[in-house]
Coordinates of C-alpha atoms in Angstrom, one line a residue:
Chain Y
M1 CA 69.0 -230.4 79.6
A2 CA 71.9 -231.6 77.6
L3 CA 73.8 -230.9 74.4
E4 CA 74.5 -233.6 71.8
I5 CA 77.5 -234.3 69.5
V6 CA 76.4 -235.7 66.2
E7 CA 77.9 -237.1 63.0
G8 CA 80.4 -234.7 61.5
C9 CA 82.5 -234.4 64.7
V10 CA 86.1 -235.0 63.7
N11 CA 87.3 -236.2 67.1
C12 CA 89.7 -233.3 67.5
W13 CA 89.7 -233.4 71.3
A14 CA 89.3 -229.7 71.7
C15 CA 86.2 -229.9 73.8
L16 CA 87.2 -232.8 76.0
P17 CA 89.5 -231.1 78.5
L18 CA 87.3 -228.0 78.6
C19 CA 84.1 -229.5 79.9
P20 CA 83.5 -228.5 83.5
N21 CA 81.4 -231.6 84.1
E22 CA 83.7 -234.1 82.3
A23 CA 80.7 -235.1 80.2
I24 CA 82.6 -235.5 76.9
I25 CA 83.2 -239.2 76.1
E26 CA 86.1 -240.2 73.8
A27 CA 84.4 -242.5 71.4
T28 CA 84.4 -243.6 67.8
P29 CA 83.2 -242.8 65.1
H30 CA 82.8 -239.6 67.0
F31 CA 82.9 -238.1 70.5
L32 CA 79.8 -238.1 72.6
I33 CA 78.2 -236.1 75.5
A34 CA 77.0 -238.0 78.5
P35 CA 73.5 -236.4 78.8
E36 CA 73.2 -237.1 82.5
L37 CA 76.4 -235.0 83.2
C38 CA 75.9 -232.2 80.7
T39 CA 74.6 -228.9 82.2
E40 CA 75.1 -226.9 79.0
C41 CA 77.5 -224.9 81.2
V42 CA 74.6 -222.7 82.4
E43 CA 76.0 -221.8 85.8
A44 CA 79.7 -222.2 85.0
F45 CA 80.2 -220.1 81.8
A46 CA 78.6 -217.6 79.5
T47 CA 78.5 -220.1 76.7
P48 CA 78.8 -223.9 76.5
Q49 CA 82.5 -224.6 76.4
C50 CA 82.4 -227.5 73.9
A51 CA 80.5 -225.3 71.4
A52 CA 82.8 -222.3 72.0
I53 CA 85.9 -224.2 70.8
C54 CA 84.4 -226.8 68.4
P55 CA 85.9 -226.2 64.9
V56 CA 83.2 -228.0 63.0
E57 CA 79.9 -226.4 62.2
G58 CA 76.6 -228.2 62.9
V59 CA 77.9 -231.0 65.1
I60 CA 76.8 -229.8 68.5
L61 CA 73.1 -229.6 68.9
N62 CA 70.8 -228.3 71.7
E63 CA 67.8 -230.2 72.9
L64 CA 65.7 -228.7 70.1
G65 CA 68.1 -230.2 67.6
E66 CA 69.5 -226.8 66.6
A67 CA 73.1 -226.4 65.8
L68 CA 75.0 -224.1 68.2
N69 CA 77.4 -223.4 65.4
P70 CA 75.3 -223.2 62.3
P71 CA 76.7 -223.6 58.8
G72 CA 78.8 -220.6 57.8
S73 CA 79.3 -219.3 61.3
L74 CA 82.8 -220.5 61.9
T75 CA 84.9 -220.9 58.7
G76 CA 83.2 -218.5 56.4
I77 CA 83.2 -221.3 53.8
G78 CA 79.5 -220.9 53.4
A79 CA 76.7 -223.3 54.0
S80 CA 76.6 -225.0 50.6
A81 CA 80.4 -225.5 50.4
S82 CA 80.7 -226.9 53.9
V83 CA 77.8 -229.3 53.5
S84 CA 79.5 -230.8 50.4
V85 CA 82.8 -231.1 52.2
F86 CA 81.2 -233.1 55.0
R87 CA 79.4 -235.3 52.5
N88 CA 82.6 -236.1 50.8
E89 CA 84.2 -237.0 54.1
A90 CA 81.3 -239.1 55.2
G91 CA 81.5 -241.0 51.9
A92 CA 85.2 -241.6 52.1
Chain H
M1 CA 110.6 -199.1 62.2
P2 CA 113.0 -198.6 65.1
T3 CA 115.0 -201.7 66.0
P4 CA 114.9 -202.4 69.8
T5 CA 118.0 -204.0 71.1
L6 CA 116.5 -206.9 72.9
G7 CA 119.5 -209.2 73.3
T8 CA 119.8 -210.2 69.6
P9 CA 122.1 -213.3 69.6
L10 CA 122.8 -212.9 65.9
S11 CA 124.9 -209.9 66.2
A12 CA 127.6 -211.8 68.1
S13 CA 129.6 -212.6 65.0
G14 CA 131.2 -210.3 62.5
C15 CA 129.4 -211.9 59.6
S16 CA 125.9 -210.6 59.5
A17 CA 123.4 -213.3 58.5
G18 CA 122.0 -211.2 55.6
S19 CA 125.2 -210.3 53.8
C20 CA 126.4 -213.9 53.5
G21 CA 123.1 -215.6 53.0
S22 CA 124.5 -219.1 52.2
K23 CA 124.1 -222.2 54.2
S24 CA 127.6 -222.4 55.5
S25 CA 127.5 -218.8 56.6
Q26 CA 124.1 -219.4 58.2
M27 CA 126.0 -221.5 60.7
D28 CA 129.1 -219.3 60.7
G29 CA 126.9 -216.2 61.4
L30 CA 125.6 -217.7 64.6
S31 CA 127.2 -217.2 68.0
A32 CA 129.2 -220.2 69.2
D33 CA 126.6 -220.8 71.9
I34 CA 123.7 -221.0 69.4
Q35 CA 125.8 -223.0 67.0
R36 CA 126.4 -225.6 69.6
K37 CA 122.7 -225.7 70.4
V38 CA 121.6 -226.2 66.9
Q39 CA 124.5 -228.2 65.4
D40 CA 122.6 -231.5 65.6
H41 CA 119.0 -230.2 65.2
P42 CA 117.8 -230.9 61.7
C43 CA 115.1 -228.3 61.7
Y44 CA 117.2 -225.5 63.0
S45 CA 120.4 -226.1 61.1
E46 CA 120.5 -226.6 57.3
E47 CA 123.8 -228.4 57.7
A48 CA 122.5 -230.7 60.5
H49 CA 119.5 -231.8 58.4
H50 CA 121.7 -233.8 56.1
H51 CA 122.9 -235.9 59.0
F52 CA 120.4 -236.0 61.9
A53 CA 116.9 -237.2 62.2
R54 CA 113.8 -236.0 64.1
M55 CA 110.4 -237.2 65.0
H56 CA 107.1 -235.6 65.9
V57 CA 104.7 -237.4 68.3
A58 CA 101.1 -236.6 67.7
V59 CA 99.9 -236.2 71.3
A60 CA 98.4 -232.8 70.9
P61 CA 95.1 -233.1 69.0
A62 CA 93.2 -230.1 70.4
C63 CA 93.5 -226.6 68.9
N64 CA 92.4 -223.3 70.2
I65 CA 92.3 -221.2 67.1
Q66 CA 91.2 -221.7 63.5
C67 CA 93.5 -220.9 60.6
N68 CA 92.1 -220.5 57.1
Y69 CA 94.7 -222.9 55.7
C70 CA 93.8 -225.7 58.1
N71 CA 91.0 -228.3 58.1
R72 CA 90.9 -230.1 61.4
K73 CA 89.8 -233.3 59.8
Y74 CA 92.4 -234.9 57.7
D75 CA 94.2 -238.2 57.7
C76 CA 96.0 -239.3 54.5
S77 CA 99.0 -241.5 54.7
N78 CA 100.3 -240.1 51.5
E79 CA 100.0 -236.5 52.6
S80 CA 103.0 -234.6 54.1
R81 CA 101.9 -231.4 55.6
P82 CA 101.4 -229.9 59.1
G83 CA 98.3 -230.9 60.9
V84 CA 98.0 -234.3 59.2
V85 CA 98.4 -237.5 61.3
S86 CA 97.5 -241.1 61.0
E87 CA 96.9 -241.8 64.7
V88 CA 96.7 -239.6 67.8
L89 CA 98.8 -241.1 70.7
T90 CA 98.4 -241.0 74.4
P91 CA 101.4 -239.6 76.3
S92 CA 102.6 -243.0 77.4
Q93 CA 102.3 -244.3 73.8
A94 CA 104.3 -241.3 72.6
V95 CA 107.1 -241.9 75.1
K96 CA 107.3 -245.6 74.1
K97 CA 107.3 -244.7 70.4
T98 CA 110.1 -242.1 70.9
L99 CA 112.3 -244.6 72.8
A100 CA 111.7 -247.2 70.1
V101 CA 112.4 -244.9 67.2
A102 CA 115.5 -243.4 68.9
A103 CA 116.8 -246.9 69.4
A104 CA 116.2 -247.9 65.7
I105 CA 117.5 -244.7 64.2
P106 CA 120.7 -243.6 66.1
Q107 CA 120.8 -240.3 64.1
M108 CA 117.7 -239.2 66.0
S109 CA 118.5 -236.1 68.0
V110 CA 115.2 -234.3 68.3
L111 CA 111.7 -235.0 69.6
G112 CA 109.1 -232.4 68.8
I113 CA 105.4 -231.9 69.6
A114 CA 103.8 -230.1 66.7
G115 CA 100.2 -231.1 66.8
P116 CA 98.1 -232.2 65.0
G117 CA 96.5 -229.3 67.0
D118 CA 98.6 -227.0 69.2
A119 CA 101.1 -228.3 71.7
L120 CA 100.0 -225.7 74.3
A121 CA 96.3 -226.3 73.8
N122 CA 97.1 -229.8 75.2
P123 CA 99.5 -228.8 78.0
E124 CA 99.0 -231.8 80.2
R125 CA 99.6 -234.3 77.4
S126 CA 102.6 -232.4 76.0
F127 CA 104.4 -231.7 79.3
T128 CA 103.9 -235.3 80.4
V129 CA 105.8 -236.5 77.4
F130 CA 108.6 -234.0 77.8
R131 CA 109.0 -234.8 81.5
E132 CA 109.2 -238.6 80.9
L133 CA 111.6 -238.3 78.0
Q134 CA 113.8 -235.9 80.0
L135 CA 114.3 -238.8 82.5
R136 CA 114.6 -241.7 80.1
A137 CA 116.4 -240.2 77.1
P138 CA 118.1 -237.0 78.4
D139 CA 120.3 -236.8 75.3
I140 CA 117.3 -236.1 73.0
K141 CA 116.6 -232.4 72.4
L142 CA 113.0 -231.4 73.1
C143 CA 111.1 -228.9 71.0
L144 CA 107.5 -227.7 70.4
S145 CA 105.6 -225.7 67.9
T146 CA 102.7 -223.4 68.9
N147 CA 100.4 -220.8 67.5
G148 CA 101.5 -218.7 70.5
L149 CA 98.0 -218.0 71.9
M150 CA 98.8 -219.7 75.3
L151 CA 102.6 -219.2 75.1
P152 CA 103.0 -216.5 77.9
E153 CA 101.2 -218.8 80.3
Y154 CA 103.5 -221.7 79.7
V155 CA 107.0 -220.2 79.3
E156 CA 107.9 -221.2 82.9
Q157 CA 106.9 -224.8 82.3
I158 CA 108.7 -224.9 79.0
A159 CA 111.9 -223.8 80.6
A160 CA 111.4 -226.2 83.5
A161 CA 110.9 -229.1 81.1
N162 CA 114.2 -228.3 79.4
V163 CA 112.5 -227.6 76.1
D164 CA 115.1 -225.4 74.5
H165 CA 113.7 -224.9 71.0
V166 CA 110.3 -223.4 70.4
T167 CA 108.7 -222.6 67.0
I168 CA 106.0 -220.0 66.9
T169 CA 103.9 -219.6 63.8
I170 CA 103.5 -215.9 63.2
N171 CA 101.8 -214.9 60.0
C172 CA 101.3 -211.2 60.8
I173 CA 101.7 -208.4 63.3
D174 CA 98.8 -206.4 61.8
P175 CA 95.4 -207.4 63.1
D176 CA 93.7 -206.3 59.9
I177 CA 95.8 -208.9 58.0
G178 CA 95.3 -211.3 60.9
A179 CA 91.5 -211.1 60.4
Q180 CA 92.0 -212.5 56.9
I181 CA 93.9 -215.5 58.2
Y182 CA 92.3 -216.4 61.5
P183 CA 88.5 -216.4 61.6
W184 CA 88.3 -217.1 65.4
I185 CA 90.2 -218.0 68.5
F186 CA 89.1 -219.5 71.8
W187 CA 90.1 -217.1 74.6
N188 CA 89.0 -216.8 78.2
H189 CA 86.2 -219.4 77.8
R190 CA 84.7 -217.6 74.7
R191 CA 85.0 -217.8 71.0
I192 CA 86.2 -214.5 69.6
H193 CA 86.0 -213.6 66.0
G194 CA 87.6 -211.3 63.4
R195 CA 89.9 -208.5 64.1
E196 CA 89.6 -208.7 67.9
A197 CA 90.7 -212.3 67.8
A198 CA 93.7 -211.5 65.6
E199 CA 94.6 -208.6 68.0
I200 CA 94.7 -210.9 71.0
L201 CA 96.6 -213.7 69.1
I202 CA 99.3 -211.3 67.9
A203 CA 99.8 -209.7 71.3
Q204 CA 100.2 -213.1 72.9
Q205 CA 102.6 -214.3 70.2
Q206 CA 104.8 -211.2 70.6
K207 CA 104.7 -211.4 74.4
G208 CA 105.6 -215.1 74.3
L209 CA 108.5 -214.5 71.9
E210 CA 109.9 -211.9 74.2
M211 CA 109.5 -214.1 77.3
L212 CA 111.2 -217.1 75.6
V213 CA 114.2 -215.0 74.4
A214 CA 114.5 -213.5 77.9
R215 CA 114.8 -217.1 79.2
G216 CA 117.5 -218.0 76.7
I217 CA 115.2 -220.4 74.8
L218 CA 115.9 -220.5 71.1
V219 CA 113.0 -219.3 69.0
K220 CA 112.3 -220.0 65.4
I221 CA 109.4 -218.2 63.6
N222 CA 107.4 -220.0 61.0
S223 CA 105.3 -217.9 58.6
V224 CA 102.9 -219.1 55.9
L225 CA 103.3 -217.0 52.8
I226 CA 99.8 -216.3 51.5
P227 CA 100.0 -214.3 48.2
G228 CA 97.9 -211.1 48.3
I229 CA 97.3 -211.3 52.0
N230 CA 100.6 -211.3 53.9
D231 CA 103.4 -211.4 51.3
E232 CA 104.6 -207.8 51.5
H233 CA 103.8 -207.7 55.3
L234 CA 106.1 -210.7 56.0
K235 CA 109.2 -208.5 55.5
E236 CA 108.0 -206.4 58.4
V237 CA 107.3 -209.5 60.4
S238 CA 110.8 -210.7 59.8
R239 CA 112.3 -207.4 60.9
V240 CA 110.3 -207.3 64.1
V241 CA 110.8 -210.9 65.2
R242 CA 114.5 -210.6 64.5
A243 CA 114.7 -207.5 66.6
K244 CA 113.1 -209.3 69.4
G245 CA 115.6 -212.1 69.3
A246 CA 114.2 -214.9 67.2
F247 CA 117.2 -216.6 65.6
L248 CA 115.7 -218.1 62.5
H249 CA 112.7 -217.3 60.2
N250 CA 111.1 -220.0 58.1
V251 CA 108.8 -218.6 55.4
M252 CA 106.8 -221.5 54.1
P253 CA 104.5 -221.6 51.0
L254 CA 100.7 -221.8 51.6
I255 CA 99.5 -225.3 50.8
S256 CA 96.1 -224.8 49.2
D257 CA 94.0 -227.4 47.5
P258 CA 90.2 -227.6 47.4
A259 CA 90.5 -231.3 48.2
H260 CA 91.9 -230.5 51.6
G261 CA 88.6 -228.7 52.5
T262 CA 90.3 -225.6 54.0
Y263 CA 88.8 -222.1 53.6
F264 CA 91.7 -221.0 51.4
G265 CA 91.5 -224.2 49.4
L266 CA 87.8 -223.8 48.8
S267 CA 87.9 -220.1 48.2
G268 CA 90.5 -220.4 45.5
Q269 CA 93.3 -218.7 47.4
R270 CA 96.5 -219.8 45.6
G271 CA 99.8 -220.6 47.1
P272 CA 103.0 -218.9 46.0
T273 CA 105.2 -220.0 43.1
P274 CA 108.7 -221.2 44.0
E275 CA 110.0 -218.0 42.5
E276 CA 107.7 -215.8 44.7
L277 CA 108.7 -217.8 47.8
Q278 CA 112.4 -217.4 47.0
N279 CA 112.1 -213.7 46.3
L280 CA 110.4 -213.1 49.6
Q281 CA 113.0 -215.3 51.5
D282 CA 115.7 -213.3 49.8
A283 CA 114.1 -210.0 50.7
C284 CA 113.8 -211.1 54.4
A285 CA 117.3 -212.5 54.4
G286 CA 118.6 -208.9 54.5
D287 CA 117.3 -208.7 58.1
M288 CA 117.2 -212.3 59.3
N289 CA 118.6 -215.7 59.2
M290 CA 116.3 -217.6 56.8
M291 CA 115.5 -221.3 56.9
R292 CA 115.1 -222.8 53.4
H293 CA 115.2 -226.5 54.0
C294 CA 111.8 -226.9 55.7
R295 CA 109.7 -229.8 54.4
Q296 CA 106.5 -228.8 56.1
C297 CA 106.3 -232.2 57.7
R298 CA 103.4 -234.0 59.3
A299 CA 102.7 -233.9 63.0
D300 CA 103.8 -237.5 63.2
A301 CA 106.8 -237.4 60.9
V302 CA 109.7 -239.8 61.7
G303 CA 113.2 -239.9 60.3
M304 CA 115.5 -237.5 58.3
L305 CA 113.8 -234.4 56.9
G306 CA 112.5 -235.3 53.4
E307 CA 111.9 -238.9 54.3
D308 CA 109.1 -240.2 56.5
R309 CA 109.5 -243.5 58.1
G310 CA 106.3 -243.2 60.1
A311 CA 104.8 -246.3 58.5
D312 CA 107.7 -248.3 60.0
F313 CA 106.7 -247.3 63.5
T314 CA 103.0 -247.7 63.8
M315 CA 101.6 -248.1 67.3
D316 CA 100.8 -251.8 66.8
K317 CA 104.4 -252.5 66.1
I318 CA 105.6 -250.3 69.0
E319 CA 103.2 -251.9 71.5
A320 CA 104.7 -255.3 70.7
L321 CA 108.2 -254.1 71.7
E322 CA 109.7 -254.7 75.1
I323 CA 111.6 -251.7 76.3
D324 CA 113.6 -251.8 79.6
A325 CA 116.2 -249.6 81.2
Q326 CA 119.0 -251.6 79.8
F327 CA 117.7 -251.2 76.2
E328 CA 117.2 -247.5 76.8
Q329 CA 120.7 -247.1 78.1
A330 CA 122.3 -249.0 75.2
A331 CA 120.4 -247.0 72.7
M332 CA 121.4 -243.7 74.2
Q333 CA 125.0 -244.7 74.2
R334 CA 124.8 -245.6 70.5
R335 CA 123.2 -242.2 69.7
V336 CA 125.7 -240.2 71.7
A337 CA 128.7 -242.0 70.1
L338 CA 127.3 -241.4 66.6
R339 CA 126.4 -237.8 67.3
T340 CA 129.9 -237.1 68.6
E341 CA 131.4 -238.7 65.5
I342 CA 129.2 -236.7 63.1
N343 CA 129.8 -233.4 64.9
A344 CA 133.5 -233.9 64.9
E345 CA 133.4 -234.5 61.1
L346 CA 131.2 -231.5 60.6
E347 CA 133.5 -229.3 62.7
A348 CA 136.5 -230.3 60.6
K349 CA 134.6 -229.5 57.5
R350 CA 133.6 -226.1 58.8
A351 CA 137.1 -225.3 59.6
A352 CA 138.3 -226.2 56.2
R353 CA 135.4 -224.4 54.5
H354 CA 136.6 -220.8 54.6
T355 CA 139.9 -221.8 52.9
A356 CA 138.1 -224.0 50.4
I357 CA 135.7 -221.2 49.5
I358 CA 138.4 -218.7 49.0
S359 CA 140.5 -221.0 46.7
L360 CA 137.4 -222.1 44.8
L361 CA 136.5 -218.5 44.0
R362 CA 139.8 -217.1 43.2
P363 CA 139.8 -218.1 39.5
A364 CA 136.2 -216.8 39.1
K365 CA 137.3 -213.3 38.4
P366 CA 135.6 -213.0 35.1
Q367 CA 132.1 -213.2 36.7
G368 CA 129.7 -215.8 35.5
R369 CA 126.0 -215.7 36.0
P370 CA 124.2 -217.7 38.7
V371 CA 123.1 -221.2 37.9
H372 CA 120.4 -223.3 39.6
M373 CA 121.2 -227.0 40.1
A374 CA 119.1 -229.8 41.5
V375 CA 120.5 -232.6 43.6
A376 CA 119.3 -236.1 44.4
S377 CA 120.5 -236.9 47.9
S378 CA 119.4 -239.5 50.5
G379 CA 121.3 -237.8 53.2
G380 CA 124.7 -237.2 54.7
G381 CA 125.2 -234.1 52.6
L382 CA 126.2 -236.3 49.6
I383 CA 125.1 -236.7 46.0
N384 CA 124.1 -240.3 46.6
Q385 CA 120.6 -241.0 45.1
H386 CA 119.4 -242.4 41.8
F387 CA 117.4 -239.8 39.9
G388 CA 114.4 -242.1 39.7
H389 CA 114.4 -242.8 43.4
A390 CA 114.4 -239.2 44.5
K391 CA 111.2 -238.1 46.2
E392 CA 112.6 -234.6 46.4
F393 CA 115.4 -232.5 44.9
L394 CA 117.6 -230.0 46.8
I395 CA 117.9 -226.9 44.8
Y396 CA 121.1 -224.9 45.0
E397 CA 122.3 -221.7 43.3
A398 CA 126.0 -221.5 42.3
S399 CA 127.5 -218.1 41.4
S400 CA 130.7 -216.2 41.8
A401 CA 129.6 -215.6 45.4
G402 CA 129.6 -219.3 46.2
V403 CA 127.1 -222.0 46.6
R404 CA 123.8 -221.4 48.4
F405 CA 120.9 -223.6 49.2
L406 CA 117.5 -222.4 47.9
G407 CA 115.2 -225.2 49.3
P408 CA 113.8 -228.6 48.6
R409 CA 111.2 -229.4 45.9
R410 CA 109.1 -232.5 45.8
A411 CA 109.4 -234.8 42.8
A412 CA 106.2 -235.5 41.1
Q413 CA 105.9 -239.2 42.2
Y414 CA 105.9 -238.1 45.8
C415 CA 102.2 -238.8 46.2
G416 CA 102.8 -242.5 45.8
G417 CA 99.2 -243.6 45.2
E418 CA 99.4 -245.0 41.7
A419 CA 95.7 -244.4 41.1
D420 CA 95.9 -240.7 41.9
C421 CA 99.2 -239.9 40.4
G422 CA 98.9 -241.3 36.9
E423 CA 101.4 -243.1 34.7
A424 CA 105.1 -242.9 34.9
E425 CA 105.6 -240.8 31.7
N426 CA 103.3 -238.1 33.1
T427 CA 105.2 -238.2 36.4
L428 CA 108.5 -237.6 34.7
A429 CA 107.1 -234.7 32.8
R430 CA 105.8 -233.2 36.0
T431 CA 109.2 -233.7 37.7
I432 CA 110.9 -231.9 34.8
A433 CA 108.4 -229.1 35.2
V434 CA 109.3 -228.7 38.9
L435 CA 112.9 -228.4 37.9
A436 CA 112.3 -226.0 35.0
D437 CA 114.7 -223.3 36.3
C438 CA 117.6 -225.7 36.9
E439 CA 120.4 -226.2 34.3
V440 CA 122.0 -229.3 35.9
V441 CA 120.7 -232.3 37.9
L442 CA 123.3 -234.0 40.0
C443 CA 122.5 -237.6 41.0
S444 CA 124.3 -240.9 41.6
R445 CA 122.8 -242.5 38.6
I446 CA 120.0 -241.9 36.1
G447 CA 118.2 -244.0 33.5
I448 CA 118.6 -243.5 29.8
E449 CA 115.0 -242.4 29.2
P450 CA 114.9 -239.6 31.8
W451 CA 118.4 -238.6 30.7
G452 CA 117.1 -237.9 27.2
K453 CA 114.0 -236.0 28.4
L454 CA 115.9 -233.9 30.8
E455 CA 118.4 -232.9 28.1
A456 CA 115.5 -232.1 25.7
A457 CA 114.2 -229.8 28.4
G458 CA 117.5 -228.0 28.7
I459 CA 118.5 -229.6 32.0
R460 CA 121.8 -231.5 31.9
P461 CA 121.9 -234.7 34.0
N462 CA 125.3 -235.3 35.7
G463 CA 126.3 -238.5 37.5
E464 CA 130.0 -237.8 37.5
H465 CA 130.0 -236.6 41.1
A466 CA 128.3 -239.5 42.7
M467 CA 129.1 -239.8 46.4
E468 CA 130.8 -236.4 46.6
P469 CA 129.8 -233.7 49.1
I470 CA 127.0 -231.6 47.5
E471 CA 128.4 -228.1 47.7
E472 CA 131.9 -229.0 46.6
A473 CA 130.5 -230.8 43.5
I474 CA 128.2 -227.9 42.6
G475 CA 131.2 -225.6 42.9
K476 CA 133.2 -227.7 40.6
V477 CA 130.4 -228.0 38.0
W478 CA 129.9 -224.3 38.0
Q479 CA 133.6 -223.7 37.5
E480 CA 133.6 -226.1 34.6
M481 CA 130.6 -224.3 33.0
L482 CA 132.5 -221.0 33.6
A483 CA 135.7 -222.4 32.0
A484 CA 133.6 -223.7 29.0
G485 CA 132.2 -220.2 28.5
K486 CA 128.7 -221.2 29.3
L487 CA 128.2 -218.6 31.9
N488 CA 128.4 -215.3 30.0
A489 CA 125.9 -212.7 30.8
A490 CA 123.1 -214.2 28.7
P491 CA 120.2 -215.1 31.0
F492 CA 119.4 -218.8 31.3
E493 CA 115.9 -218.4 29.8
D494 CA 117.2 -216.9 26.6
Q495 CA 119.6 -219.7 26.2
K496 CA 116.9 -222.3 26.7
M497 CA 114.9 -220.6 24.0
A498 CA 117.8 -220.7 21.6

């Protein structure tokens, strides 16, 4: 049972100090979660802490590959707009 | 709105900040104690910003709220705005960089932590830097910027670290307005959305402000002016924060560009015009000391305000330096000596100013209209820059009431990237558009081509006052215009049309 950080993460560090299991790894091109350490915060907190502070939609996934912060859920920019922003950035 | 009397330091002097409203009176309106504290802080004193330098170290990447004008992913070396950095530093890198810069730039008087996230969402990193610098460069003032969410929790540590200047970004005191600016905050291990989030944030900001003032820490309030959302409301914000003891209010224009990928950028929310910004600053100035020289700089800015020497001090260059105790000591002595010299000079100027202003204004009895003038300056409070080299212009208003500073404006070539910014002719035209409300441009020199184009646009270039102090020269030019009968009641725009 572990969460995963995927492409789109902007390395903003917000999650790193919050993780109760120190499972976040500072890495490039984006931060990672050590699957053997991640507990999805089930016993410690009501929600996984990394996903509760992450400012980017769609970059923290559960084991089913579902985004904990789906498009449109954080910024209100809307799914289509935010997808195109990420694409621009990935291409830059 | 009742005005609680919570130890307002501004009332100490006979000259209320609002009624004078000019740069010199901004300093004159402060108590002697505050004046001493801010006299060499470029961000807190308009006068100091001509003479002293500051730097931000980007050690605080994490943030605990989302603002609709911010996109957490951004790194462009040509961009100058809050939240943008080229490299995030570890605390020990930040300390080394500060010591190196402060040795290379003896005007450096201030070290700030302003992001790229929030200083207090990275408390361990921020306070490690403050503690270390307090030991190794005790002459450098420490300051931090915060959104205020975690402020009450850290006021004790801020005081213990000798951080005596704190900036809180307060965009509203009404949660319904806050809900349009902040989509969410991270609070007590949860993400909270909407109005509830704004309510918590506002309460924390106000509590933090009160606690800092009670500890004698100077507090500046930054507000982002967002037309249609908080423009009218900021007048109320200004009244309230002043009543609680903030000593300076800095209303900044929203920077909104779809290319930045912010919610406001993508949703078409526009920023204010220079005129809207100035009107609001003037409206708030009735209640509050206003800051008008802010450059909305990057979280890794280095040097005098308006210049950024960050590229001279990249981490690979810093790492190669050997810094020992002797080096630190010698650098500190150079800084302290220079600071003492500059402050003595400024003190003498301040003493002379009242007399100068009175004698300057006596012949102005037949009142002339106010005139906006633009100045090219590379620092020192002097007109000492070539028109074509100016990355920004300082805009002043001269009138029978004296000379007052309105704010900086970026020249069009600022962006630097040739490919983005187009050919020189276009750039000049855009610079002229930026200066449209000005009647005079004061600079040390100017080329023949821009001279002609400025004149054609009704802006008179003037290189006669090269190397003179800015305000004195503007006063003289205004007096000349008055004597020549150019300042009769006819408004400037009508004259331009004629």
